[in-house]
CSV table of C-alpha atoms and ligand atoms in Angstrom, one decimal:
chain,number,residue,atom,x,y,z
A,17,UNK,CA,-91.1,52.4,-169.9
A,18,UNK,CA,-93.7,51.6,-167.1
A,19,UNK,CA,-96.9,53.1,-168.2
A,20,UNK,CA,-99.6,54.0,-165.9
A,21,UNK,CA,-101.8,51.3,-164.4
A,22,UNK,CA,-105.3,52.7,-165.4
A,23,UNK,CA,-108.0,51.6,-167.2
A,24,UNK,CA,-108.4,54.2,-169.8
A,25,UNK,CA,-107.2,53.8,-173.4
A,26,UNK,CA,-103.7,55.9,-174.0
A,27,UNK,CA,-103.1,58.1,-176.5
A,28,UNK,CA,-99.7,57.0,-177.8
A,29,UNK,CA,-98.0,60.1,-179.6
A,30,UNK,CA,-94.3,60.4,-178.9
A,31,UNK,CA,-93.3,63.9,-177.9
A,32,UNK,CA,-90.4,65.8,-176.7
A,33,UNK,CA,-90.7,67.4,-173.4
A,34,UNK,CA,-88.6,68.7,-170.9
A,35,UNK,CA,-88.8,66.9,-167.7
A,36,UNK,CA,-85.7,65.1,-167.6
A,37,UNK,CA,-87.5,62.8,-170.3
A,38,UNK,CA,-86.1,63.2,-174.4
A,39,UNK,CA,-89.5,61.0,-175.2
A,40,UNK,CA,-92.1,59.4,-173.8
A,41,UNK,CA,-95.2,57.8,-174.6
A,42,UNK,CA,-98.2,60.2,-173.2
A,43,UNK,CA,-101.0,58.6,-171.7
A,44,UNK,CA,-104.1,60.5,-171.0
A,45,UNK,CA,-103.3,62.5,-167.6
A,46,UNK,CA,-105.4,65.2,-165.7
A,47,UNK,CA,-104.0,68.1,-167.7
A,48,UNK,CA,-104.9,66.7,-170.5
A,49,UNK,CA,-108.5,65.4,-170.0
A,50,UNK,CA,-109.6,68.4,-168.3
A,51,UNK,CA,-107.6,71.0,-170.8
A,52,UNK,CA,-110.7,72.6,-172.2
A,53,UNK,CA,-112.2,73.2,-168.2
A,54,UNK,CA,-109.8,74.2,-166.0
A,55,UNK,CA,-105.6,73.9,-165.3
A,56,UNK,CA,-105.4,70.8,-163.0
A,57,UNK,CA,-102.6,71.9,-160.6
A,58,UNK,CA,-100.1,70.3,-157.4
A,59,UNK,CA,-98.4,71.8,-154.6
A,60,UNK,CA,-94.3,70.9,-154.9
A,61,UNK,CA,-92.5,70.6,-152.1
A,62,UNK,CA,-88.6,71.6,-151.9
A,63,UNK,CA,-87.4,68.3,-152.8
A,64,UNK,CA,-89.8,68.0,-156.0
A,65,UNK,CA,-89.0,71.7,-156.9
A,66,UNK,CA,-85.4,70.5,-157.2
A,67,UNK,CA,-86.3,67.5,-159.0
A,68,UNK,CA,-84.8,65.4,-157.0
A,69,UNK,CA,-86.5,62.4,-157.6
A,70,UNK,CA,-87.3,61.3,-161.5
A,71,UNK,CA,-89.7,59.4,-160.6
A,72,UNK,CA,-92.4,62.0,-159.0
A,73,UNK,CA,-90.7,64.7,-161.8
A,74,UNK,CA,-92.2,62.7,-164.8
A,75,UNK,CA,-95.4,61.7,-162.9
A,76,UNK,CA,-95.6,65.8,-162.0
A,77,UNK,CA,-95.3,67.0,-165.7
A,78,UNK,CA,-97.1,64.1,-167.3
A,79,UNK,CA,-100.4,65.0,-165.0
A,80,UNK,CA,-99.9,68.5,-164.0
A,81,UNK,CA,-99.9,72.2,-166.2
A,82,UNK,CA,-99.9,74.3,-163.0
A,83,UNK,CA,-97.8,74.1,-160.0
A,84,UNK,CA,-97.8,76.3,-156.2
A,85,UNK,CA,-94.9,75.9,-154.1
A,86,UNK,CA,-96.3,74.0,-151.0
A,87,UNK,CA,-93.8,76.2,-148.3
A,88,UNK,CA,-90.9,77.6,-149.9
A,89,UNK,CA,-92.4,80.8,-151.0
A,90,UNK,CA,-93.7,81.4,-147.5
A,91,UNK,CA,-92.2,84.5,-145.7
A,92,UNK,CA,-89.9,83.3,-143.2
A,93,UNK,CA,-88.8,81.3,-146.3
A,94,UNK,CA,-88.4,83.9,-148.4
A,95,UNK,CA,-87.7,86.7,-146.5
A,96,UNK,CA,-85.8,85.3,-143.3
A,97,UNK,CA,-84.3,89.0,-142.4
A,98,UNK,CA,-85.3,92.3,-142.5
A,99,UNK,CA,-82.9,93.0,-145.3
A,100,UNK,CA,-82.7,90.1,-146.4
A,101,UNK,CA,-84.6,88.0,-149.2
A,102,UNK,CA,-83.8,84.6,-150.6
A,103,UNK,CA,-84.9,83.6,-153.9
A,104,UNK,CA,-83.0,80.4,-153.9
A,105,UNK,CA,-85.3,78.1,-154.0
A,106,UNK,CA,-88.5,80.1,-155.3
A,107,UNK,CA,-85.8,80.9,-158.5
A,108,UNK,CA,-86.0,77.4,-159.2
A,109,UNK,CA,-89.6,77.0,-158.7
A,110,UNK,CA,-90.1,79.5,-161.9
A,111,UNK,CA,-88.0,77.9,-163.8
A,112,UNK,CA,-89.1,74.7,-163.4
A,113,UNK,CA,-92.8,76.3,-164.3
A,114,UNK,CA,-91.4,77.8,-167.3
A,115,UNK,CA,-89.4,74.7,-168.6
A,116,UNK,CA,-92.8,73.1,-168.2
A,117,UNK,CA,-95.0,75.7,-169.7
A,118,UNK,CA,-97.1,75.1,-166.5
A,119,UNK,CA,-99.6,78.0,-165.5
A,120,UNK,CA,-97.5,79.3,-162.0
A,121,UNK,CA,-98.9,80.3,-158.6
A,122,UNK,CA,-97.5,82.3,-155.8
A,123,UNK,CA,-97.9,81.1,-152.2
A,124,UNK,CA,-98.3,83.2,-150.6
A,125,UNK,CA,-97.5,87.3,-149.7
A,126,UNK,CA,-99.8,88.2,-146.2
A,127,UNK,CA,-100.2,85.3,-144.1
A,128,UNK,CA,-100.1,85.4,-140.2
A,129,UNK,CA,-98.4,81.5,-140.6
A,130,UNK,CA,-95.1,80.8,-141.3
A,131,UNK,CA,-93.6,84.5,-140.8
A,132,UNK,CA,-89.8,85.1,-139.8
A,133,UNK,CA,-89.4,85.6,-136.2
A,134,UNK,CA,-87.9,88.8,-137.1
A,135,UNK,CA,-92.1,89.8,-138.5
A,136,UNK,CA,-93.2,88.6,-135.6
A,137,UNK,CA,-91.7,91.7,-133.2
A,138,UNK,CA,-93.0,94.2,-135.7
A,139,UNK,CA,-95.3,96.0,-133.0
A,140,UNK,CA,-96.4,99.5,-134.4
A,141,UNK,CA,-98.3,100.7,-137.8
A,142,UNK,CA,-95.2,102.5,-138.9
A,143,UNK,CA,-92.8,99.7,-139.0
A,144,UNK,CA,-95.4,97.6,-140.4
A,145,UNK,CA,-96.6,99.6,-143.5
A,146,UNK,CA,-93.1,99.3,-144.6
A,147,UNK,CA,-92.6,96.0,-143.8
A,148,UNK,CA,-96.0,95.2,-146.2
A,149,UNK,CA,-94.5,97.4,-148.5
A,150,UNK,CA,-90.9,96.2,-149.1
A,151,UNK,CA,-92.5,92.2,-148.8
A,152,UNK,CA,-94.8,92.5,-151.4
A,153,UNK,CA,-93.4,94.7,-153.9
A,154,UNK,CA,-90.0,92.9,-153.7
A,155,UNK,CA,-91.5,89.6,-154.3
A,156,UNK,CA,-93.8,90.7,-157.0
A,157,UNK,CA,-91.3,92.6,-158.7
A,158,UNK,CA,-89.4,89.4,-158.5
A,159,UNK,CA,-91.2,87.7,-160.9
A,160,UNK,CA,-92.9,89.9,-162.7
A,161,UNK,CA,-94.5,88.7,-165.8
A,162,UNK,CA,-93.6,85.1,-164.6
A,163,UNK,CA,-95.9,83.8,-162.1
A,164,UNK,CA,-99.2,84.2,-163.3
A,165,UNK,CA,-101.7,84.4,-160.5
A,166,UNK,CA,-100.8,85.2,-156.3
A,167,UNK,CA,-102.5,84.4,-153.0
A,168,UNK,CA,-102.0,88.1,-152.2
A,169,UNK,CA,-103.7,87.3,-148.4
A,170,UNK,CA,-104.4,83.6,-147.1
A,171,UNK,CA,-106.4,82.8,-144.3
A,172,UNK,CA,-107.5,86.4,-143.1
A,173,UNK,CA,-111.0,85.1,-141.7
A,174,UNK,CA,-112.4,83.5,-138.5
A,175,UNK,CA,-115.0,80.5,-138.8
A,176,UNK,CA,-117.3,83.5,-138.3
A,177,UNK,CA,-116.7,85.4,-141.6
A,178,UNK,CA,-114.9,88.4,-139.0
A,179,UNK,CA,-111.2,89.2,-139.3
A,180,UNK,CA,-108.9,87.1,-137.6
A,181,UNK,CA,-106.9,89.0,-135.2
A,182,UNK,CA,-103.7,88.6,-136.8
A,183,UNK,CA,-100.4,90.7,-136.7
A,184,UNK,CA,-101.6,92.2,-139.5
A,185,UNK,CA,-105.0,93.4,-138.1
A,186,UNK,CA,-103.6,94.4,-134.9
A,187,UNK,CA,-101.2,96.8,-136.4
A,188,UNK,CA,-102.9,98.3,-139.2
A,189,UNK,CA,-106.5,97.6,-138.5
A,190,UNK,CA,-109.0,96.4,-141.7
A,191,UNK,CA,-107.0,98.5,-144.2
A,192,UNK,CA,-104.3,96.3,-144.7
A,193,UNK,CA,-106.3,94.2,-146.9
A,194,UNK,CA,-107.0,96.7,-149.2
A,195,UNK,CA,-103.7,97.5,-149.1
A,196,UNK,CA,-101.7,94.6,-150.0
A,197,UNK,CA,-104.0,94.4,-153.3
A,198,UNK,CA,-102.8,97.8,-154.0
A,199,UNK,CA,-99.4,97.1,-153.6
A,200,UNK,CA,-99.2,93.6,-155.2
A,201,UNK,CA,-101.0,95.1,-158.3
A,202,UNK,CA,-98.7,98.2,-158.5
A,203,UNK,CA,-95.6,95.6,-158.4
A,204,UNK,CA,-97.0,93.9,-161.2
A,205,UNK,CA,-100.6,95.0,-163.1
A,206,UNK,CA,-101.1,92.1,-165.1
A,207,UNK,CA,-100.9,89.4,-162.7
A,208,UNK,CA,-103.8,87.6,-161.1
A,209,UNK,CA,-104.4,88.9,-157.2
A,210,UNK,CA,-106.3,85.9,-155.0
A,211,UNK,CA,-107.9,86.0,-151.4
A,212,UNK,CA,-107.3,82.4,-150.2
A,213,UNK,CA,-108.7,80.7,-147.5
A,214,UNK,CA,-110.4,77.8,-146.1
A,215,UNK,CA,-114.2,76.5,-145.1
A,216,UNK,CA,-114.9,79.0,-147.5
A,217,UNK,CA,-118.2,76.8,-148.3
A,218,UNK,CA,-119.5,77.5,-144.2
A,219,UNK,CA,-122.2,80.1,-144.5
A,220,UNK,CA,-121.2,82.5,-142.3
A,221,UNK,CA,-117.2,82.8,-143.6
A,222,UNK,CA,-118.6,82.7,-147.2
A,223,UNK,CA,-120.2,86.3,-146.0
A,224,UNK,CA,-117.1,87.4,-144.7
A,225,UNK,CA,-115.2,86.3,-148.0
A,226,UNK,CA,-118.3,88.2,-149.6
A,227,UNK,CA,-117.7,91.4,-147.5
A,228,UNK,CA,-114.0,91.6,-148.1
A,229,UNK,CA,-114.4,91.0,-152.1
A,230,UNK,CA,-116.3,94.0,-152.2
A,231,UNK,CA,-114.5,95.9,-149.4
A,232,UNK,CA,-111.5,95.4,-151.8
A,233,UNK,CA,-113.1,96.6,-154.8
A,234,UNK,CA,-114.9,99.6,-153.5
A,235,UNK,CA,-111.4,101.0,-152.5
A,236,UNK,CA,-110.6,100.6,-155.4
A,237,UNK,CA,-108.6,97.4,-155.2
A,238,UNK,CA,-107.8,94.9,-157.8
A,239,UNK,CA,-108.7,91.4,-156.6
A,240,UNK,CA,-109.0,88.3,-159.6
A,241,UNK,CA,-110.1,85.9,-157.5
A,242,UNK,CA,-111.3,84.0,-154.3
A,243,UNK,CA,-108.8,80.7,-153.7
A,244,UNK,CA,-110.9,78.5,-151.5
A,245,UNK,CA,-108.5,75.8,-150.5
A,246,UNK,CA,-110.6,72.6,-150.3
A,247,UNK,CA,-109.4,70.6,-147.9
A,248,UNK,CA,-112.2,68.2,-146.6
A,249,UNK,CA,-113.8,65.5,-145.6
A,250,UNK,CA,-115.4,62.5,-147.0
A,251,UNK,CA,-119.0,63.8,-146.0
A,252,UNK,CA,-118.3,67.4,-146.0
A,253,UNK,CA,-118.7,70.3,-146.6
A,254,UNK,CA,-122.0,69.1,-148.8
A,255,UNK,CA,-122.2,69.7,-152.2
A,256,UNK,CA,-124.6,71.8,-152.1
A,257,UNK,CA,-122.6,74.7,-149.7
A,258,UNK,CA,-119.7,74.2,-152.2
A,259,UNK,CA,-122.2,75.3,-155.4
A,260,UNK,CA,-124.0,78.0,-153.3
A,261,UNK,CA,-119.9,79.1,-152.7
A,262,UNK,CA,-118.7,78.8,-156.3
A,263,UNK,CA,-122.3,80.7,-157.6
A,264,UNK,CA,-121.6,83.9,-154.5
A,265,UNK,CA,-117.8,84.5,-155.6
A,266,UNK,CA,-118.5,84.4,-159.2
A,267,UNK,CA,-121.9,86.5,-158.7
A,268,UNK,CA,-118.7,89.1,-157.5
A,269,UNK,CA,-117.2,89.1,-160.4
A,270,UNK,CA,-114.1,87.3,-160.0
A,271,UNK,CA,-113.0,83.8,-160.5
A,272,UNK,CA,-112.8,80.8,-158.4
A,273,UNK,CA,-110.1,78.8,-157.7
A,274,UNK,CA,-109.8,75.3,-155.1
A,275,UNK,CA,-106.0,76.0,-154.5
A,276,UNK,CA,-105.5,73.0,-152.2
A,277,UNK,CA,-107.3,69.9,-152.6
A,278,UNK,CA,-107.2,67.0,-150.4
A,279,UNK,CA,-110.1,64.9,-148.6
A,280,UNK,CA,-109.0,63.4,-145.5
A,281,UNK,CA,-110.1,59.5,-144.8
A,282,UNK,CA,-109.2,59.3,-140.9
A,283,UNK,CA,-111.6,59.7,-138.2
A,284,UNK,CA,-112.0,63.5,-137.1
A,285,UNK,CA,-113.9,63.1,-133.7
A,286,UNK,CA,-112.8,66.7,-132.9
A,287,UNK,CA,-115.0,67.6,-136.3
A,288,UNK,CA,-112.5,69.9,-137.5
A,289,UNK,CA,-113.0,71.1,-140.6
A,290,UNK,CA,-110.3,73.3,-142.7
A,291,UNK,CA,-106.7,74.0,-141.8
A,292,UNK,CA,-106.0,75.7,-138.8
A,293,UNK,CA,-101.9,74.4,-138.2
A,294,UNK,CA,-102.2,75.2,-134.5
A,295,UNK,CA,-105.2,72.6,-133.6
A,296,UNK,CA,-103.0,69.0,-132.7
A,297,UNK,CA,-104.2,66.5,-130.3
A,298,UNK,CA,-102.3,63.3,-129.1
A,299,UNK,CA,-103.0,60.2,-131.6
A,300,UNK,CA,-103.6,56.4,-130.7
A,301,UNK,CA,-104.0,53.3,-132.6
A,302,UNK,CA,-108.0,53.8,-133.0
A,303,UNK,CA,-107.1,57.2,-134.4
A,304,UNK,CA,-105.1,55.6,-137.0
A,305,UNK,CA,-106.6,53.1,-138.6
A,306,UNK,CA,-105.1,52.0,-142.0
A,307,UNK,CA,-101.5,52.7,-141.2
A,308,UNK,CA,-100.2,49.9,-143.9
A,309,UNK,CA,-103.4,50.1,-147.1
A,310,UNK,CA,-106.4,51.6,-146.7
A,311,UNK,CA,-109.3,49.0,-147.1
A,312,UNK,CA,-110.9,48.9,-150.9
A,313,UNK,CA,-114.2,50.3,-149.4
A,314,UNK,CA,-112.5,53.3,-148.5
A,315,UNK,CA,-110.9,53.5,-151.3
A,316,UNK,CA,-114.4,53.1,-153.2
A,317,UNK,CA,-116.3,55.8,-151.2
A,318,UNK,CA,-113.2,58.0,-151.7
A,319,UNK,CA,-113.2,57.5,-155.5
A,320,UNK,CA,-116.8,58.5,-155.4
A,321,UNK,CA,-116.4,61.8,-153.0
A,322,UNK,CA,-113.7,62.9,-156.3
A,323,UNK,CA,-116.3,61.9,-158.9
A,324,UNK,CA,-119.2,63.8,-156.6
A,325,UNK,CA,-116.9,66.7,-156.2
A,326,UNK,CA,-115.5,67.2,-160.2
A,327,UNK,CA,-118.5,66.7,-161.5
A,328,UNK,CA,-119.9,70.1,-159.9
A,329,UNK,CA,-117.0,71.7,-161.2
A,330,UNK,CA,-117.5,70.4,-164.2
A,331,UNK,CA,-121.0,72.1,-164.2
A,332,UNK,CA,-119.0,74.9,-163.4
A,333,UNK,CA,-116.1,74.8,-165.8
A,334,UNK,CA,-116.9,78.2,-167.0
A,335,UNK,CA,-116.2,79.9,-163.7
A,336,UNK,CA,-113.3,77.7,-162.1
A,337,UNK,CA,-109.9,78.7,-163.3
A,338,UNK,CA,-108.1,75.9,-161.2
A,339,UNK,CA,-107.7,72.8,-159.2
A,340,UNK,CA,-104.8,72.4,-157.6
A,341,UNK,CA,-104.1,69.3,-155.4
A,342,UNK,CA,-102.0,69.9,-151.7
A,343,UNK,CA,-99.8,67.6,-153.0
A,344,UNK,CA,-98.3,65.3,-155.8
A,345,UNK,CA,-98.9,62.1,-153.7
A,346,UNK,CA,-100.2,60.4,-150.3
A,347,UNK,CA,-96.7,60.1,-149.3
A,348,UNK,CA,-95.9,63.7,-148.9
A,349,UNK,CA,-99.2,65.4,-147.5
A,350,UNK,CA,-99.3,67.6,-144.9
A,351,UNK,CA,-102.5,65.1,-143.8
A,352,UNK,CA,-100.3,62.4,-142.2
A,353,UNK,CA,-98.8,65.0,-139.6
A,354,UNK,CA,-102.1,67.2,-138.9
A,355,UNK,CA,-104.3,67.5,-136.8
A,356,UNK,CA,-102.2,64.7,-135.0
A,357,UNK,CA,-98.1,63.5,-136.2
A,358,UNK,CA,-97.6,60.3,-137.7
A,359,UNK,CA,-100.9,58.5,-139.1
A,360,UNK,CA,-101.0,57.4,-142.4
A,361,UNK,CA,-103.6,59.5,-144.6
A,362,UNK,CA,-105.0,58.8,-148.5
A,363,UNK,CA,-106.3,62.2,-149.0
A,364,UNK,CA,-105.1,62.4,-152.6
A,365,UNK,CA,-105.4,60.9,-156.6
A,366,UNK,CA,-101.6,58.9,-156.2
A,367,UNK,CA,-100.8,56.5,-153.4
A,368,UNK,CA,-97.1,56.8,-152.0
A,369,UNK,CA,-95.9,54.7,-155.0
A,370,UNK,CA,-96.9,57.5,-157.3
A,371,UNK,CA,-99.6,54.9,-158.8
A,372,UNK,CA,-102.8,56.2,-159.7
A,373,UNK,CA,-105.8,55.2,-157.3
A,374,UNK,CA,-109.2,54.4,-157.7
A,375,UNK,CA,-109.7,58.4,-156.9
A,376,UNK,CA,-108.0,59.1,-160.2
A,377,UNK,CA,-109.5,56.9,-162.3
A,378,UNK,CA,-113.2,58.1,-161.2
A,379,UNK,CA,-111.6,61.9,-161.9
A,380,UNK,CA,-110.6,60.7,-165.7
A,381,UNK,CA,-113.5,58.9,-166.4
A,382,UNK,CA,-116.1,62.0,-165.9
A,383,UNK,CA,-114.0,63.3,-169.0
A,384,UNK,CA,-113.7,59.8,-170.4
A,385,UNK,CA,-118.1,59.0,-170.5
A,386,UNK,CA,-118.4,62.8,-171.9
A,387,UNK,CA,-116.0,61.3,-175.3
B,417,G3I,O1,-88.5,74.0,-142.4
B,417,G3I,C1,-88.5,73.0,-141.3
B,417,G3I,C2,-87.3,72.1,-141.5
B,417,G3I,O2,-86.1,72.9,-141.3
B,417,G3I,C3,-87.3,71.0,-140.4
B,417,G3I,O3,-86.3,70.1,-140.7
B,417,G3I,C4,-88.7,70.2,-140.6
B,417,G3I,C5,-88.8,69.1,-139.5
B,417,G3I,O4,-90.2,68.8,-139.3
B,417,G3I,O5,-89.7,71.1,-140.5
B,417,G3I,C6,-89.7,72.1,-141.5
B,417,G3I,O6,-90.8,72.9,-141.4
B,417,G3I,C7,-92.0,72.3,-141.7
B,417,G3I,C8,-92.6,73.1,-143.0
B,417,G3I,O7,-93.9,72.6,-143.2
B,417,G3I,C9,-91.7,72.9,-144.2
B,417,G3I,O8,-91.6,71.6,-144.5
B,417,G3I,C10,-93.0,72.5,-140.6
B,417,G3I,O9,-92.6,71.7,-139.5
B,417,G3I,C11,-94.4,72.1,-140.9
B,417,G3I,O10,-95.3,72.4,-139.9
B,417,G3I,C12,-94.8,72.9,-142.2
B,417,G3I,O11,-96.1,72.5,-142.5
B,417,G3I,C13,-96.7,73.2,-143.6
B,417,G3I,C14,-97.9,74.0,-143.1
B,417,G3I,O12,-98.5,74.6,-144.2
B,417,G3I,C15,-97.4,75.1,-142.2
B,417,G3I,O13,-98.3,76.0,-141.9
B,417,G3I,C16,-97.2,72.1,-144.6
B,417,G3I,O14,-96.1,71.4,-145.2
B,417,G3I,C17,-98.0,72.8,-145.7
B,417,G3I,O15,-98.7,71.8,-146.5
B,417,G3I,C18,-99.1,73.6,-145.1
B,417,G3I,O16,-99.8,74.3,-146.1
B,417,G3I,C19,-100.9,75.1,-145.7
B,417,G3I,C20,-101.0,76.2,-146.8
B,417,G3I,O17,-99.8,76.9,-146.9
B,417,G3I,C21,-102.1,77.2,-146.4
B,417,G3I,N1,-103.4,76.5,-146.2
B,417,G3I,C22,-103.3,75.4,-145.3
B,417,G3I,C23,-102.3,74.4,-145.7
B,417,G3I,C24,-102.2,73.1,-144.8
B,417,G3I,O18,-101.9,73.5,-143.5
């Protein structure tokens, strides 16, 4: 068996485990270094939830004991008609949790992104209330007592901490926040309830996050927890603005969760920051610049951006429930296609090959100098 090509010591114990592997030799691996902090988490896209290649399967449950479904549980996914829901593929996304014992997040219930054309026509208050109800008690109920924590909303926030004028918001007006937490917790009390969003370190949207933590609990919400989703740069958001973040949401009470980490290596002149799908621009060579390796100094200041960034939440272990990665590998991010198609992007701890990168090993040895 090919083992890892890392330099820290393995710890050879032959086990029996269930992905697609009778036994293995276990080398030390993200869930396991970091199992006394936080669950250390991927995104799975369709093809990886199907296990269709062995390869990424065994890298996925060697290093990972939490898992979010990247699309599939999105709403035009999951709910393509008005009376119609399809669990195909979100079916198999539990299971494969549960086969795993890997903790298992929902992605996501309200979001203004990814809806079924059919949601997009819904025009009046009426039609809408029952479409929020039906969505998110149907899906809930789904899996209740299975998936352990939801993004409930995602992405309800401008850059200026007011609320984005989604469908949602147009409809309904502010109360449909409140709502969805009421609903989400009715279809299932026990489970975890997120808000999720991103450039939740930028002053002025961490006040709004603030605001609608507390809006939500003085209505007598439930809300767990504030998902900030972490994807960023290799300069920003600074270190600082990410602590004063992870300090505000737990001051509320609730825990803190980076739902979709990735740091992007390729030159941003727009300065974008976060995740807004609809910002794309037209790419060129000098907007691509490592399209075959990316150059060891990269690689170097990359490694140390990881080591910067876990070493805070380290500091902050006690407040951080997860880390979950946008993605197993390079290969498959969402990075190579946004904000422009086609480049080539390094934004994660596995390089296309599925082999660990400098990234990684600077992530395992915080936990490794702490032995
Ligand atoms: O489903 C179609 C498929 O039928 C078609 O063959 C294929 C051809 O390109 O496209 C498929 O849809 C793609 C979809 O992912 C599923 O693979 C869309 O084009 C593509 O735009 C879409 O991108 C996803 C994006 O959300 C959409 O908003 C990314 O994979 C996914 O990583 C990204 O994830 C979001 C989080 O949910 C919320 N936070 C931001 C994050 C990054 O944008």
């Amino acid at each position: 068996m090919k083992l890892i090509n890392h330099c820290l010591p393995l710890i050879s114990i032959l086990i029996l485990n269930s992905c697609n592997i009778k036994k293995t030799e276990v080398s030390a691996s993200l869930k396991n270094s970091y199992k006394d902090d936080f669950y250390m988490g991927t995104a799975l896209s369709a093809d990886q939830i199907e296990e269709k290649n062995a390869k990424e399967d065994s890298l996925i449950c060697r290093e990972f004991n939490a898992i979010t479904a990247e699309n599939i549980m999105k709403s035009m996914f999951v709910h393509p008609q008005k009376d119609k829901y399809d669990f195909t593929l979100s079916d198999k996304f539990v299971a494969f949790g549960e086969k795993n014992k890997m903790f298992i997040h929902g992605h996501t219930l309200i979001w203004h992104s990814q809806l079924a054309p059919w949601m997009e026509k819904i025009k009046d208050s009426t039609e809408m209330k029952a479409f929020m109800k039906d969505h998110i008690t149907t899906i809930v109920s789904q899996y209740k007592g299975r998936i352990n924590s939801w993004d409930v909303v995602n992405e309800a926030l401008n850059e200026d901490g007011t609320l984005r004028k989604s469908v949602f918001l147009n409809t309904l007006g502010e109360d449909y926040l409140v709502d969805a937490f009421k609903l989400a917790a009715a279809a299932d009390p026990k489970v975890d309830l997120y808000y999720n969003d991103y450039n939740l370190e930028d002053p002025a949207k961490r006040e709004g996050v603030i605001r609608l933590v507390k809006k939500i609990k003085a209505a007598g919400g439930k809300i767990d927890g504030v998902g900030s989703q972490g994807h960023w740069q290799l300069d920003s958001p600074s270190l600082e603005e990410i602590e004063k973040s992870i300090l505000a949401y737990s001051a509320l009470g609730v825990k803190v969760a980076f739902t979709e980490l990735d740091i992007t290596v390729l030159p941003n002149p727009w300065d974008l920051k976060g995740a807004d799908v609809n910002q794309n621009f037209e790419g060129n060579a000098k907007m691509n610049p490592y399209p075959e390796i990316l150059p060891d100094s990269v690689q170097t200041k990359l490694a140390q951006r990881y080591a910067d960034i876990f070493k805070l939440f380290l500091k902050h272990k006690d407040k951080i429930s997860r880390v979950t990665f946008w993605g197993v590998h390079d290969g498959q991010s969402w990075l190579n296609d946004w904000p422009i198609k086609g480049r080539t992007n390094y934004p994660l701890l596995f390089d296309k090959e599925l082999q660990p990168k400098k990234a990684y090993n600077s992530v395992m040895q915080l936990k490794e100098a702490k032995k």
